[in-house]
């Protein structure tokens, strides 16, 4: 039955749709998530960026845990199924990680928007990512439906916690501690990497809150420079850590924790110090600091 659904969708295939859905599926991949979180957190609205990062930090470990629990095979190689972009279809099938990530990210963004056009646009994009996983022949319909449901649950659940809990850094660290037993029991690269992200996120928010306190109420030129230099820094650090650290689970955990801590804690400290002491930006001078938008 599920194979028939995939085949029905793929019966519409053509070169143009192949290109379109391979492009759409990118919105559920790690690079797009990094672009969204860093752009929002460093340059647009720190509070919204933190909320988006929290939702993803909860969603990614949950997805990894469920994949390890069910260990469901993918439809790749099934008779009559044509699979594209299989290099990003690693690990188990249930739930769809791309779909869950897109639903978490764009569900959170939709919930934070007041403009109905933007809200509907976010909703359409998450549905298209789910459809792309079926068109590309790398997931079953149940994987996509579960990914959508869990992603939306994470986006709105994390949003509710974010708005109600005052000591959010403690919430993040408690969440990481609650995940730890599952991480060490089940293992798996996805779950270990997700656990490292959650740990690094909790430590970074704590560090930023008490030692940095940056603002996004700065000129557009500075926001753009923050984003571009930050992406270059994270890309270089990711390549360096991958080359230096072994692939053992503990080192995978450490690698992702360091990356997230750098992006959300250490890098804001660096650009804040630079803007304050080198550029002498007036928004950091005493008596003229904008209110923290946390």
XYZ file of C-alpha atoms in Angstrom:
294
model
C 0.000 0.000 0.000
C 2.713 2.495 0.969
C 4.806 1.531 -2.031
C 1.777 2.206 -4.203
C 1.535 5.727 -2.801
C 5.190 6.390 -3.602
C 4.756 4.952 -7.095
C 1.702 7.122 -7.706
C 3.653 10.244 -6.748
C 6.636 9.174 -8.834
C 4.387 8.553 -11.844
C 4.382 12.352 -12.241
C 8.171 12.504 -12.383
C 9.989 14.568 -14.996
C 13.396 16.286 -15.097
C 11.956 19.602 -13.891
C 10.272 17.978 -10.865
C 13.453 16.019 -10.129
C 15.355 19.289 -9.825
C 12.540 20.997 -7.906
C 12.153 18.332 -5.229
C 15.890 17.851 -4.824
C 16.062 21.595 -4.142
C 13.057 21.563 -1.788
C 14.463 18.721 0.301
C 17.478 20.913 1.141
C 15.218 22.854 3.528
C 15.237 19.857 5.862
C 19.003 19.366 5.838
C 21.574 20.502 8.452
C 23.059 23.298 6.344
C 19.691 25.024 5.977
C 18.991 24.646 9.698
C 22.365 26.221 10.507
C 21.661 29.125 8.142
C 18.254 29.726 9.721
C 19.374 29.533 13.356
C 22.536 31.594 12.947
C 20.858 34.236 10.808
C 18.045 34.657 13.289
C 20.190 34.443 16.434
C 23.160 36.587 15.409
C 21.477 39.134 13.190
C 17.687 39.402 13.470
C 16.204 38.522 16.865
C 18.244 36.778 19.556
C 15.211 35.615 21.499
C 13.550 34.065 18.454
C 16.852 32.490 17.425
C 17.217 30.893 20.835
C 13.672 29.569 20.689
C 14.230 28.073 17.233
C 17.494 26.493 18.368
C 15.796 25.006 21.435
C 13.028 23.454 19.356
C 15.594 21.853 17.044
C 17.776 20.781 19.976
C 14.795 18.836 21.329
C 13.590 17.528 17.972
C 16.884 16.138 16.676
C 17.580 13.809 19.641
C 13.959 12.637 19.627
C 14.228 11.767 15.940
C 17.516 9.939 16.499
C 16.069 8.020 19.435
C 13.021 6.873 17.459
C 15.186 5.792 14.539
C 17.219 3.617 16.889
C 14.083 2.219 18.529
C 12.284 1.197 15.326
C 15.293 0.560 13.025
C 12.947 0.653 10.033
C 14.407 0.071 6.551
C 14.001 2.604 3.753
C 12.181 1.967 0.470
C 15.480 2.380 -1.401
C 15.951 -0.642 -3.663
C 12.311 -1.755 -3.524
C 10.909 -2.913 -6.917
C 9.331 -0.075 -8.854
C 10.808 2.665 -6.620
C 13.225 5.202 -8.058
C 15.414 6.783 -5.360
C 17.230 10.105 -5.824
C 19.696 11.973 -3.623
C 20.378 8.834 -1.617
C 23.658 10.181 -0.229
C 21.650 12.228 2.308
C 19.272 9.329 3.063
C 21.446 7.670 5.682
C 20.391 5.729 8.746
C 16.972 4.273 9.408
C 13.708 5.372 7.848
C 11.214 6.059 10.663
C 10.565 8.901 11.246
C 11.697 11.096 8.367
C 14.465 13.301 9.760
C 14.227 15.826 6.932
C 10.485 16.187 7.434
C 10.729 16.393 11.211
C 13.493 19.007 11.038
C 11.555 21.097 8.516
C 8.337 20.847 10.534
C 10.196 21.840 13.709
C 12.029 24.761 12.109
C 9.277 26.188 9.951
C 6.577 25.360 12.490
C 8.509 27.446 15.019
C 9.033 30.255 12.525
C 5.335 30.236 11.609
C 4.358 30.409 15.281
C 6.624 33.437 15.772
C 5.281 35.341 12.751
C 2.340 37.724 12.744
C 2.171 38.076 8.959
C -0.319 35.467 7.665
C 1.482 35.205 4.318
C 4.718 34.231 6.066
C 2.869 31.773 8.283
C 1.227 30.053 5.322
C 4.523 30.090 3.453
C 6.252 28.279 6.319
C 3.421 25.740 6.434
C 3.602 25.095 2.694
C 7.369 24.664 2.833
C 7.276 21.990 5.538
C 4.632 20.056 3.584
C 6.703 20.292 0.412
C 9.751 18.909 2.230
C 7.661 15.935 3.349
C 6.366 15.411 -0.183
C 9.911 15.609 -1.528
C 10.960 12.638 0.604
C 8.261 10.537 -1.060
C 8.973 11.818 -4.568
C 12.682 11.076 -4.096
C 11.822 7.545 -2.974
C 13.748 7.622 0.319
C 10.875 7.389 2.834
C 7.515 5.700 3.292
C 4.354 7.794 3.854
C 4.210 6.783 7.538
C 7.755 8.148 8.005
C 6.733 11.512 6.598
C 3.476 11.731 8.572
C 5.286 10.855 11.796
C 7.990 13.417 11.013
C 5.393 16.142 10.460
C 3.513 15.316 13.659
C 6.630 15.077 15.829
C 8.166 18.189 14.306
C 5.082 20.265 15.038
C 4.864 18.792 18.531
C 8.474 19.802 19.190
C 8.039 23.284 17.728
C 4.947 24.178 19.752
C 5.964 22.232 22.867
C 9.378 23.862 22.973
C 7.747 27.231 22.333
C 5.413 26.752 25.294
C 8.293 25.788 27.596
C 10.413 28.635 26.288
C 7.768 31.231 27.134
C 6.935 29.799 30.571
C 10.301 28.826 32.068
C 12.392 31.735 33.328
C 15.650 29.840 33.903
C 15.884 28.545 30.365
C 19.575 27.619 30.493
C 18.752 25.226 33.330
C 15.896 23.807 31.257
C 18.298 23.080 28.421
C 20.857 21.379 30.645
C 18.150 19.282 32.348
C 16.916 18.246 28.893
C 20.451 17.172 27.954
C 20.793 15.207 31.206
C 17.458 13.464 30.595
C 18.645 12.410 27.153
C 22.021 11.081 28.328
C 20.891 7.570 29.434
C 19.186 6.936 26.079
C 22.193 8.263 24.210
C 24.631 5.872 25.857
C 22.247 2.917 25.692
C 21.212 3.178 22.047
C 24.226 4.910 20.524
C 24.182 5.714 16.827
C 25.778 8.700 15.115
C 22.568 10.715 14.710
C 21.529 10.358 18.332
C 25.039 11.064 19.639
C 25.413 14.144 17.420
C 21.997 15.429 18.490
C 22.901 14.930 22.144
C 26.085 16.924 21.627
C 24.076 19.737 20.030
C 21.712 19.892 23.002
C 24.580 19.885 25.514
C 26.502 22.571 23.658
C 23.342 24.647 23.306
C 22.610 24.601 27.039
C 26.173 25.590 27.944
C 26.273 28.281 25.257
C 23.076 29.986 26.408
C 24.357 30.002 29.990
C 27.684 31.482 28.839
C 26.028 34.099 26.642
C 23.554 35.150 29.293
C 26.104 35.866 32.013
C 29.270 36.768 30.085
C 28.168 38.257 26.762
C 24.649 39.724 26.570
C 24.863 40.788 22.931
C 22.116 42.603 21.046
C 20.783 42.350 17.509
C 19.719 46.002 17.539
C 22.642 47.018 15.346
C 22.999 48.389 11.778
C 22.216 45.992 8.933
C 25.811 46.087 7.709
C 27.058 44.773 11.038
C 24.394 42.048 11.113
C 25.462 40.846 7.668
C 29.143 40.837 8.619
C 28.376 38.879 11.785
C 26.555 36.252 9.765
C 29.134 35.887 6.994
C 32.162 35.739 9.308
C 30.328 33.415 11.673
C 29.462 30.955 8.914
C 33.093 30.937 7.765
C 34.234 30.314 11.336
C 31.813 27.451 11.928
C 32.586 25.852 8.571
C 36.318 25.955 9.253
C 35.905 24.650 12.795
C 33.640 21.813 11.637
C 36.219 20.680 9.070
C 39.067 20.936 11.584
C 37.282 18.993 14.331
C 36.197 16.284 11.909
C 39.794 15.879 10.752
C 41.288 15.867 14.252
C 38.790 13.899 16.336
C 38.137 10.150 15.938
C 34.719 8.842 14.941
C 34.102 7.239 18.350
C 30.772 8.237 19.996
C 32.348 10.307 22.768
C 34.303 12.365 20.244
C 31.220 12.825 18.057
C 29.390 14.152 21.117
C 32.298 16.476 21.893
C 32.580 17.685 18.296
C 28.954 18.756 18.008
C 28.896 20.238 21.502
C 31.943 22.379 20.644
C 30.414 23.508 17.355
C 27.143 24.609 18.941
C 28.888 26.194 21.925
C 31.107 28.163 19.551
C 28.205 29.304 17.381
C 25.854 30.365 20.166
C 28.278 31.323 22.921
C 31.901 31.877 21.967
C 31.360 33.604 18.618
C 28.872 36.158 20.058
C 31.499 36.915 22.717
C 34.112 37.459 19.995
C 32.029 39.733 17.775
C 30.729 41.680 20.768
C 34.288 42.329 21.979
C 35.359 43.317 18.463
C 32.456 45.682 17.886
C 32.850 47.270 21.294
C 36.627 47.658 21.424
C 37.747 47.901 17.798
C 34.907 49.606 15.992
C 33.844 51.558 19.110
C 30.231 51.079 18.112
C 27.996 53.540 19.910
C 25.415 50.850 20.700
C 27.905 49.424 23.209
C 28.905 52.675 24.887
C 27.786 53.149 28.540
C 24.351 54.675 28.859
C 23.435 53.895 25.260
C 23.031 50.125 25.327
C 19.760 48.880 23.858
C 17.618 46.650 25.943
C 18.515 42.972 25.690
C 15.986 41.329 23.384
C 16.187 37.954 25.061
